[in-house]
Every structure is written in C-alpha cells, then in structure tokens.
GROMACS .gro file of C-alpha atoms in nm:
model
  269
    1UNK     CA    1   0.000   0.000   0.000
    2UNK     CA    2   0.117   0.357  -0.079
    3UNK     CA    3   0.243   0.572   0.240
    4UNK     CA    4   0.015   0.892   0.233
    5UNK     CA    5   0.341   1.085   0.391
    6UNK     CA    6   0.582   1.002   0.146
    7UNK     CA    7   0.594   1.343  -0.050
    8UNK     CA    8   0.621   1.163  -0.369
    9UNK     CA    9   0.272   0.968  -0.309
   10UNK     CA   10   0.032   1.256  -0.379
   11UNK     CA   11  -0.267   1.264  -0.515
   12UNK     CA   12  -0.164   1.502  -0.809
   13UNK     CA   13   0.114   1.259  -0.894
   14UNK     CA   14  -0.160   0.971  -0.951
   15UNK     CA   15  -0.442   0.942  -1.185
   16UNK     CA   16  -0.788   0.895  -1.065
   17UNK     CA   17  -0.809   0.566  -1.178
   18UNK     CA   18  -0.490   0.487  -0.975
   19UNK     CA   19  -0.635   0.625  -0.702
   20UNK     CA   20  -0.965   0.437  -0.715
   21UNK     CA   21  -0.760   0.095  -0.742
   22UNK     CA   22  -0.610   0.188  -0.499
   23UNK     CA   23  -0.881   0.184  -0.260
   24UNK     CA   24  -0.912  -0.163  -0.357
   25UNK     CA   25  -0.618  -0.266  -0.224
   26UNK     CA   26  -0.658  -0.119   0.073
   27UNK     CA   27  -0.978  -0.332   0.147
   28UNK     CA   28  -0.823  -0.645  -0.013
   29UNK     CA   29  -0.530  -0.572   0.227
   30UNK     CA   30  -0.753  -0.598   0.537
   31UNK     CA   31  -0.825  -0.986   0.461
   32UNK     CA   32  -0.406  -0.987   0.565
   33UNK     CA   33  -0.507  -0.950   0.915
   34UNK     CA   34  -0.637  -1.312   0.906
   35UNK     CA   35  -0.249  -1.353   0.918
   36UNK     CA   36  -0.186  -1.170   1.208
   37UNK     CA   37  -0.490  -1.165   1.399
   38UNK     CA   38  -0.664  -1.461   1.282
   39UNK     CA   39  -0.906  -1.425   1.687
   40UNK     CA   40  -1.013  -1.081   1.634
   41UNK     CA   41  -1.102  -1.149   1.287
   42UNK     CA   42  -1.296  -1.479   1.346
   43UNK     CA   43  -1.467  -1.285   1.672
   44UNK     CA   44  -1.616  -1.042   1.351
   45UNK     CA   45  -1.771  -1.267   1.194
   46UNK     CA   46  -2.020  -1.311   1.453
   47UNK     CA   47  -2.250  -1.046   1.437
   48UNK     CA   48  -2.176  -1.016   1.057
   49UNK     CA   49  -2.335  -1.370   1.054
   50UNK     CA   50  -2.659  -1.280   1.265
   51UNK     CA   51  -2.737  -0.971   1.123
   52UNK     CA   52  -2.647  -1.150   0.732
   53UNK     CA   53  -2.902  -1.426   0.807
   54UNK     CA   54  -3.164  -1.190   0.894
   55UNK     CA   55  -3.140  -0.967   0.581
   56UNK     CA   56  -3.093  -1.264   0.388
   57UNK     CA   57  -3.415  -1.444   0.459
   58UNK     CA   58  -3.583  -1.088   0.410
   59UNK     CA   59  -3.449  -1.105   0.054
   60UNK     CA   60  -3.525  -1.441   0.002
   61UNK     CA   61  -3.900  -1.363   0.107
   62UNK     CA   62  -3.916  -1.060  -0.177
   63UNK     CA   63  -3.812  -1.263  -0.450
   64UNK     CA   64  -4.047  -1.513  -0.350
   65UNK     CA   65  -4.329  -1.230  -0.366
   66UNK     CA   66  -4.171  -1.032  -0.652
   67UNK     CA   67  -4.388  -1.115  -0.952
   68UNK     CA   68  -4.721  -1.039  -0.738
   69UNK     CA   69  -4.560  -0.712  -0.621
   70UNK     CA   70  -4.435  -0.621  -0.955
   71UNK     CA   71  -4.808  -0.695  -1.104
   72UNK     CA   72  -4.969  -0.496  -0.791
   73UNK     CA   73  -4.737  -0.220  -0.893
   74UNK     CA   74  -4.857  -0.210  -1.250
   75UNK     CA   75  -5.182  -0.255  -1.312
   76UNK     CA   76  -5.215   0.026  -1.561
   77UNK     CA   77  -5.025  -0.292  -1.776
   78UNK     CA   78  -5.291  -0.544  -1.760
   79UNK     CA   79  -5.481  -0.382  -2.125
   80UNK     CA   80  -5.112  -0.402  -2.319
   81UNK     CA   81  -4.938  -0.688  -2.585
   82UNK     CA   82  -4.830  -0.972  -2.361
   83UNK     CA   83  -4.464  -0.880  -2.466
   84UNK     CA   84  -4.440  -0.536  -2.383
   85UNK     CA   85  -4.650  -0.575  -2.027
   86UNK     CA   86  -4.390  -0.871  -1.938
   87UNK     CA   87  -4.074  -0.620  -2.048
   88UNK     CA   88  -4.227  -0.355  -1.838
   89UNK     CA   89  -4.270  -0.606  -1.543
   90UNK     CA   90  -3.982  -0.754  -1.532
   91UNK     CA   91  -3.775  -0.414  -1.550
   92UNK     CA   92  -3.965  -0.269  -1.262
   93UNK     CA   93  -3.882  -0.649  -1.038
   94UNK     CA   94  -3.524  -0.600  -1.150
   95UNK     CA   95  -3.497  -0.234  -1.000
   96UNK     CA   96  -3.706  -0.280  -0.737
   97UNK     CA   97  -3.474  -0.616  -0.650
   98UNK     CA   98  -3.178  -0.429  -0.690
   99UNK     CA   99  -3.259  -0.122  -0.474
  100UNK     CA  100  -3.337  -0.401  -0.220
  101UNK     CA  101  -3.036  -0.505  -0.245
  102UNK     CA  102  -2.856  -0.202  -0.210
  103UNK     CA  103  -3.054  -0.094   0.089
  104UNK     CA  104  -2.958  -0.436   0.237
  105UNK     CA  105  -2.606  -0.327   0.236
  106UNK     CA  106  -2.646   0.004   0.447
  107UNK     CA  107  -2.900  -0.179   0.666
  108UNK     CA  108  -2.626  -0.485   0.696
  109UNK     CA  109  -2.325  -0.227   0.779
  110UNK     CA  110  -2.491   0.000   1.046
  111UNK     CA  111  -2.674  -0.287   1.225
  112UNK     CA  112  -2.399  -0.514   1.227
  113UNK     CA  113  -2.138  -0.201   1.285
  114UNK     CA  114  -2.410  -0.160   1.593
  115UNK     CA  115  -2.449  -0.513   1.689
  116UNK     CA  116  -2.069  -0.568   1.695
  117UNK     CA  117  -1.937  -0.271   1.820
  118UNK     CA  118  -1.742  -0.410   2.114
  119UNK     CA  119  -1.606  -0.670   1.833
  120UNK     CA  120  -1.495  -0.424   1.609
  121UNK     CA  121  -1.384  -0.176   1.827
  122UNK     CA  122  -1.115  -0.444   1.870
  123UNK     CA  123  -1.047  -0.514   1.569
  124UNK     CA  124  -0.989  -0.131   1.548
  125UNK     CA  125  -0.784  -0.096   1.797
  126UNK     CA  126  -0.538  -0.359   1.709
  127UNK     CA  127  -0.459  -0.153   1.383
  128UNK     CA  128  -0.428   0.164   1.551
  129UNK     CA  129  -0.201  -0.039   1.790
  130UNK     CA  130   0.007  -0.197   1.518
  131UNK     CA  131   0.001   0.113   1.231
  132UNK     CA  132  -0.020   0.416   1.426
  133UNK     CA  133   0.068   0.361   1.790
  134UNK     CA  134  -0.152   0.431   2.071
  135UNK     CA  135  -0.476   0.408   2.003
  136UNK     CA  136  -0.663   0.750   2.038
  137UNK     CA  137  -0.898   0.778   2.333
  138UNK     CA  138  -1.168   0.964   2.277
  139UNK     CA  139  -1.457   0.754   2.294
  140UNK     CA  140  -1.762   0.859   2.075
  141UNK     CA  141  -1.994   0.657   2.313
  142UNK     CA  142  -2.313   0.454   2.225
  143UNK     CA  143  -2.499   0.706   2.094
  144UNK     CA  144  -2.336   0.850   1.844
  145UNK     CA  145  -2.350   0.492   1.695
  146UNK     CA  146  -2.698   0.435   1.679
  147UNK     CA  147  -2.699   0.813   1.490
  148UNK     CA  148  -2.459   0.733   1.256
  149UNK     CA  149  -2.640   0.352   1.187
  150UNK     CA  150  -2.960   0.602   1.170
  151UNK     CA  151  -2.794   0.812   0.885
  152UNK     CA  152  -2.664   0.489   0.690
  153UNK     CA  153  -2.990   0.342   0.685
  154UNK     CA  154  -3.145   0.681   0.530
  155UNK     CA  155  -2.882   0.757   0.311
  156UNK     CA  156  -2.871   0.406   0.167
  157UNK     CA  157  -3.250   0.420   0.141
  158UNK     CA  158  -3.205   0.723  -0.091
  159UNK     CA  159  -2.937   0.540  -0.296
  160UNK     CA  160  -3.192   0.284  -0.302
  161UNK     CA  161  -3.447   0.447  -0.437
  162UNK     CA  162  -3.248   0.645  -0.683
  163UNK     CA  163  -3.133   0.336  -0.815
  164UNK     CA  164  -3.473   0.185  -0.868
  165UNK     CA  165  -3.509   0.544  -1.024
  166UNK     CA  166  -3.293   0.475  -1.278
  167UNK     CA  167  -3.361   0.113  -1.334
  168UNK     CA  168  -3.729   0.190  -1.499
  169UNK     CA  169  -3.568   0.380  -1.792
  170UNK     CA  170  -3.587   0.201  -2.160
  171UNK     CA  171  -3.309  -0.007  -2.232
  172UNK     CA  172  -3.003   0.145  -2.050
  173UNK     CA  173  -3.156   0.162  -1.733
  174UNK     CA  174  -3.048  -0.200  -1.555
  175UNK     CA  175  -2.660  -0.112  -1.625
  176UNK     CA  176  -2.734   0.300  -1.493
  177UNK     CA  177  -2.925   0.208  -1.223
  178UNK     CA  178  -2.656  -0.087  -1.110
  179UNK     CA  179  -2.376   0.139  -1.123
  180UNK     CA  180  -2.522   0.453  -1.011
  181UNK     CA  181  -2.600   0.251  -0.725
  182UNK     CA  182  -2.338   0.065  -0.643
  183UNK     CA  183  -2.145   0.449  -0.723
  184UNK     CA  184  -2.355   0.575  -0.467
  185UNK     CA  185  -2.336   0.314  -0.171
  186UNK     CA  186  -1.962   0.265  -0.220
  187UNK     CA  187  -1.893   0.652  -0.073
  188UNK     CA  188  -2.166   0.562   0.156
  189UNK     CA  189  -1.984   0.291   0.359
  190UNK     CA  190  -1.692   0.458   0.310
  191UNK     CA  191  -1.817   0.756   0.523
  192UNK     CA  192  -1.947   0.519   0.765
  193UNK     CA  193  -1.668   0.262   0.810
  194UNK     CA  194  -1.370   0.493   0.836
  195UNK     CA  195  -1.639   0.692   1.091
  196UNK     CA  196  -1.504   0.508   1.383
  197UNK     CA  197  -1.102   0.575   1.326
  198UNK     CA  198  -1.177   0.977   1.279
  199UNK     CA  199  -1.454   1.062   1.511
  200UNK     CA  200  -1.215   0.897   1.806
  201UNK     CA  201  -0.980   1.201   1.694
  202UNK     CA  202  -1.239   1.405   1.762
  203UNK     CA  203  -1.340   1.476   1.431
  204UNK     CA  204  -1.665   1.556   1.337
  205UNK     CA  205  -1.946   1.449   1.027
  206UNK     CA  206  -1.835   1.804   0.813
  207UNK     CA  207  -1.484   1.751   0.882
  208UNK     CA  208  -1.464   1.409   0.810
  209UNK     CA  209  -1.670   1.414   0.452
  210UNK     CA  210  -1.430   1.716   0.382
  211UNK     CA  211  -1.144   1.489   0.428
  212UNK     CA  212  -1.284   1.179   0.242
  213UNK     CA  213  -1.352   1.438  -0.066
  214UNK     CA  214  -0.981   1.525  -0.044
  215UNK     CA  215  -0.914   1.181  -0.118
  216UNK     CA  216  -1.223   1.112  -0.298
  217UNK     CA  217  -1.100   0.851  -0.555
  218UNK     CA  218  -0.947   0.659  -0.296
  219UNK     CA  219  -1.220   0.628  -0.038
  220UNK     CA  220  -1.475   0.558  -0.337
  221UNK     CA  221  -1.242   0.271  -0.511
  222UNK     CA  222  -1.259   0.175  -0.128
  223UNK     CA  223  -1.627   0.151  -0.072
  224UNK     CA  224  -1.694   0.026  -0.439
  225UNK     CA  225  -1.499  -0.276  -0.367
  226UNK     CA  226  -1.678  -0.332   0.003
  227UNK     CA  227  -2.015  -0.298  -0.191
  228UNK     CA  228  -1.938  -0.547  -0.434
  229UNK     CA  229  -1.815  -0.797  -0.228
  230UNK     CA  230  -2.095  -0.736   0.026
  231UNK     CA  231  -2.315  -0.883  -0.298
  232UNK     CA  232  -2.142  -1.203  -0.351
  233UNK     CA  233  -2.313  -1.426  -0.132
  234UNK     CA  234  -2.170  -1.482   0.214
  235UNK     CA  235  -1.929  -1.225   0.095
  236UNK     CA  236  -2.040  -0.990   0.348
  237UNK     CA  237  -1.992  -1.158   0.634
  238UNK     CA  238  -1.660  -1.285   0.530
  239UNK     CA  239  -1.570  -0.882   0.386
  240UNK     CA  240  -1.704  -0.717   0.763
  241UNK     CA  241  -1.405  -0.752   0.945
  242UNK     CA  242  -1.132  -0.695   0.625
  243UNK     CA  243  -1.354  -0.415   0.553
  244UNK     CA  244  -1.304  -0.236   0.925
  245UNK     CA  245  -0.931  -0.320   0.880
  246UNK     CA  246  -0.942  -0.127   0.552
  247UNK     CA  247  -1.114   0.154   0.692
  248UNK     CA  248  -0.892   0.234   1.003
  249UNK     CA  249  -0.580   0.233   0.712
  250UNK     CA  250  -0.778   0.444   0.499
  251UNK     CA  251  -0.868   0.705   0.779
  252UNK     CA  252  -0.493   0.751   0.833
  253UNK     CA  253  -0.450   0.810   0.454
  254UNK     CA  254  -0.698   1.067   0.454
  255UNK     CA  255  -0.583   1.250   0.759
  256UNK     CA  256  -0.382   1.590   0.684
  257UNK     CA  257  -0.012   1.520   0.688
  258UNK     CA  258   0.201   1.712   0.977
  259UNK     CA  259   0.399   1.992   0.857
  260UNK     CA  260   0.779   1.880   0.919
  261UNK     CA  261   1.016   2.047   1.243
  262UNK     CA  262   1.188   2.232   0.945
  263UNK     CA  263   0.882   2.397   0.760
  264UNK     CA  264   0.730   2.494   1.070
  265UNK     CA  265   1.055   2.687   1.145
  266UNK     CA  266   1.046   2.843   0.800
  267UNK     CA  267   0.690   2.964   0.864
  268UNK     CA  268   0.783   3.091   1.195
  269UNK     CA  269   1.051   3.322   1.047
   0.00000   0.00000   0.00000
C-alpha cells in the first residue's frame, strides 16, 4: 500500500483511476489481518453472521413475492401486448430487486457495525495499535452509533431508491441504475466505516466528509470494492471484518499530513 506521507505519493502525482484501485487494495489488504490476527477477525464474523441471516431471509421472502408485487405495482399494464406488459414487469422487479439489495447493504453495515461494536472496536484498535501507535482515546460513546447507523440506513435508502429510479428507464436503465447505485453506496460505507477511526480524533461528520472528498478517488475505489463484495453471497460476512481493517488504514491516509520540524521553522521566520 502507498504511504500517504511520502511526498512523492500525492494525489496530483496519480491518476484517478490509480487512485480508485487503490482503494481496492486497501480493502483487499484488510483480509491480511487473518495472518496476524486470525481471533479478532474470526470474533467479527459473529454479528456479521446474525445480522447476514436476517437480511438474507428478508431477501429471500421478496423474491419469493416479486412477480405479485411487480403486477400490484402495475396494473395500468394489464390492457397491453403480452410482450411489452412482461418487459415492463420484469424491468420494474429487476430495480425494485436491486434497490433491495442495495438498501440491504447500508441496513447490513450500520446494524452489524451496531451489533458488533465491542467486536470491532477491537479489531480497530489492534490496527491503531500496530500502524499508528496508541490508540486514540476519545470515545464517541453509544450514541453516536446508533446516529450514525440512523444516517446509513437513510442515506442508503435514498441510494436505493435512486437506483430503482434509474432502473425503470428504456433499455439502459439496468446497467445505470446498477452502477449509479453501487457508485452511490460505495462513498456511503466509506463515510461510515472509516467513521469510527476519525470521530475517536475528535473529528466531526463536516470535517470528516471534507477529508474523504480530499481523497475522494481513494475512499470511493474503497467503498466500491466493500459494496461489491458485500453482494457475492456470504461475501459480506466474510468482507465485515477486512472491511473495518481497511477503513482504520484508509482514515490515516486521509488525515492531513504534519507539517515537518523544518517547515514549521520556516513559517515561523
């Protein structure tokens, strides 16, 4: 992985593509901590599980009741060509599946983030430990959990229904609707999984969206790839933990870089 305080490593010196695969890696390199702390990792996977099995079965039950929905939905359909009425249908499942989908993500992520916390506050912890020394110590308390699982949920809701949005239009709107979606709920988890890492440094929602933008490529290649492996199945329970590794690493990327002893005694005179 890049070091964000090597002068050389700056985000002007690297493309935006570079930049997005490079969020990549940084969630791929999470899985490493099976290596090192194979406990912590397999103690994530816990309330990834629970929370996974719930969602799942709620996903299972909608595409059981899909076509009836779909044809309750549409009903202005019933008097068209058996071709067209079955196009329209199945476009409008599709989006509406897939917005389910993405919502399942955000609702996944803050319940499980929730559920877990004393889980992955560990896991945390041991990368601070390892990466940046002493953990920091301000603790953002209980609350201030369940607010930022509140704003997942209703800003993956939105995605949601944006998506579904753009799945109804003609012909390009399964592929706009996918992406714009998946676009969407990538910077969404990124917000919320590097939360943890910046708010114990006492920064706050404005400050820290102000310094994900600064790194915006990154932290979007870095919830992109979360979001797509949250959709393989089982993939997000097996992600979870890699993913909170990832975060803590990207948190410290995106934090402003110390002026050195020497410039700060060239400012100074």
């Amino acid at each position: 992985m890049s070091d964000p305080h090597d002068p050389a490593d700056t985000p002007e010196r690297r493309t935006a593509a570079g930049e997005f695969f490079a969020g990549f890696r940084i969630l791929f390199g999470g899985f490493g901590w099976w290596r090192m702390r194979p406990g912590l990792m397999l103690l994530g996977l816990v309330p990834a599980a629970i929370v996974s099995l719930a969602l799942g079965a709620g996903l299972i039950t909608l595409g059981f009741w899909i076509a009836p929905i779909t044809t309750a939905v549409t009903p202005f359909a019933e008097g068209w060509p058996g071709l067209w009425s079955t196009l329209l249908r199945v476009a409008v499942g599709a989006a509406l599946f897939g917005g389910a989908l993405l919502l399942s993500a955000a609702l996944f992520t803050a319940l499980t983030l929730l559920i877990g916390e004393p889980f992955y506050d560990r896991i945390w912890r041991s990368v601070e430990a390892t990466e940046a020394g002493t953990p920091p110590d301000r603790d953002p308390g209980f609350w201030s959990g369940v607010a930022d699982a509140g704003s997942l949920i209703v800003r993956g809701a939105l995605a949601a229904l944006v998506a579904f949005a753009l799945g109804l239009i003609p012909l390009v709107g399964g592929v706009l609707g996918a992406v714009t979606g998946v676009l969407l709920s990538g910077w969404i988890l990124a917000d919320e999984l590097s939360a943890r890492a910046l708010t114990a440094r006492g920064i706050g929602h404005v400050e820290r969206r102000t310094l994900l933008r600064g790194r915006r490529a990154r932290a979007l290649g870095f919830g992109v790839a979360t979001q797509l492996c949250f959709l393989v199945p089982l993939g997000a329970v097996l992600t979870m933990p890699a993913a909170v590794v990832g975060a803590t690493r990207l948190s410290h990327e995106v934090l402003p870089v110390p002026a050195a002893p020497h410039a700060l005694a060239d400012s100074e005179e």
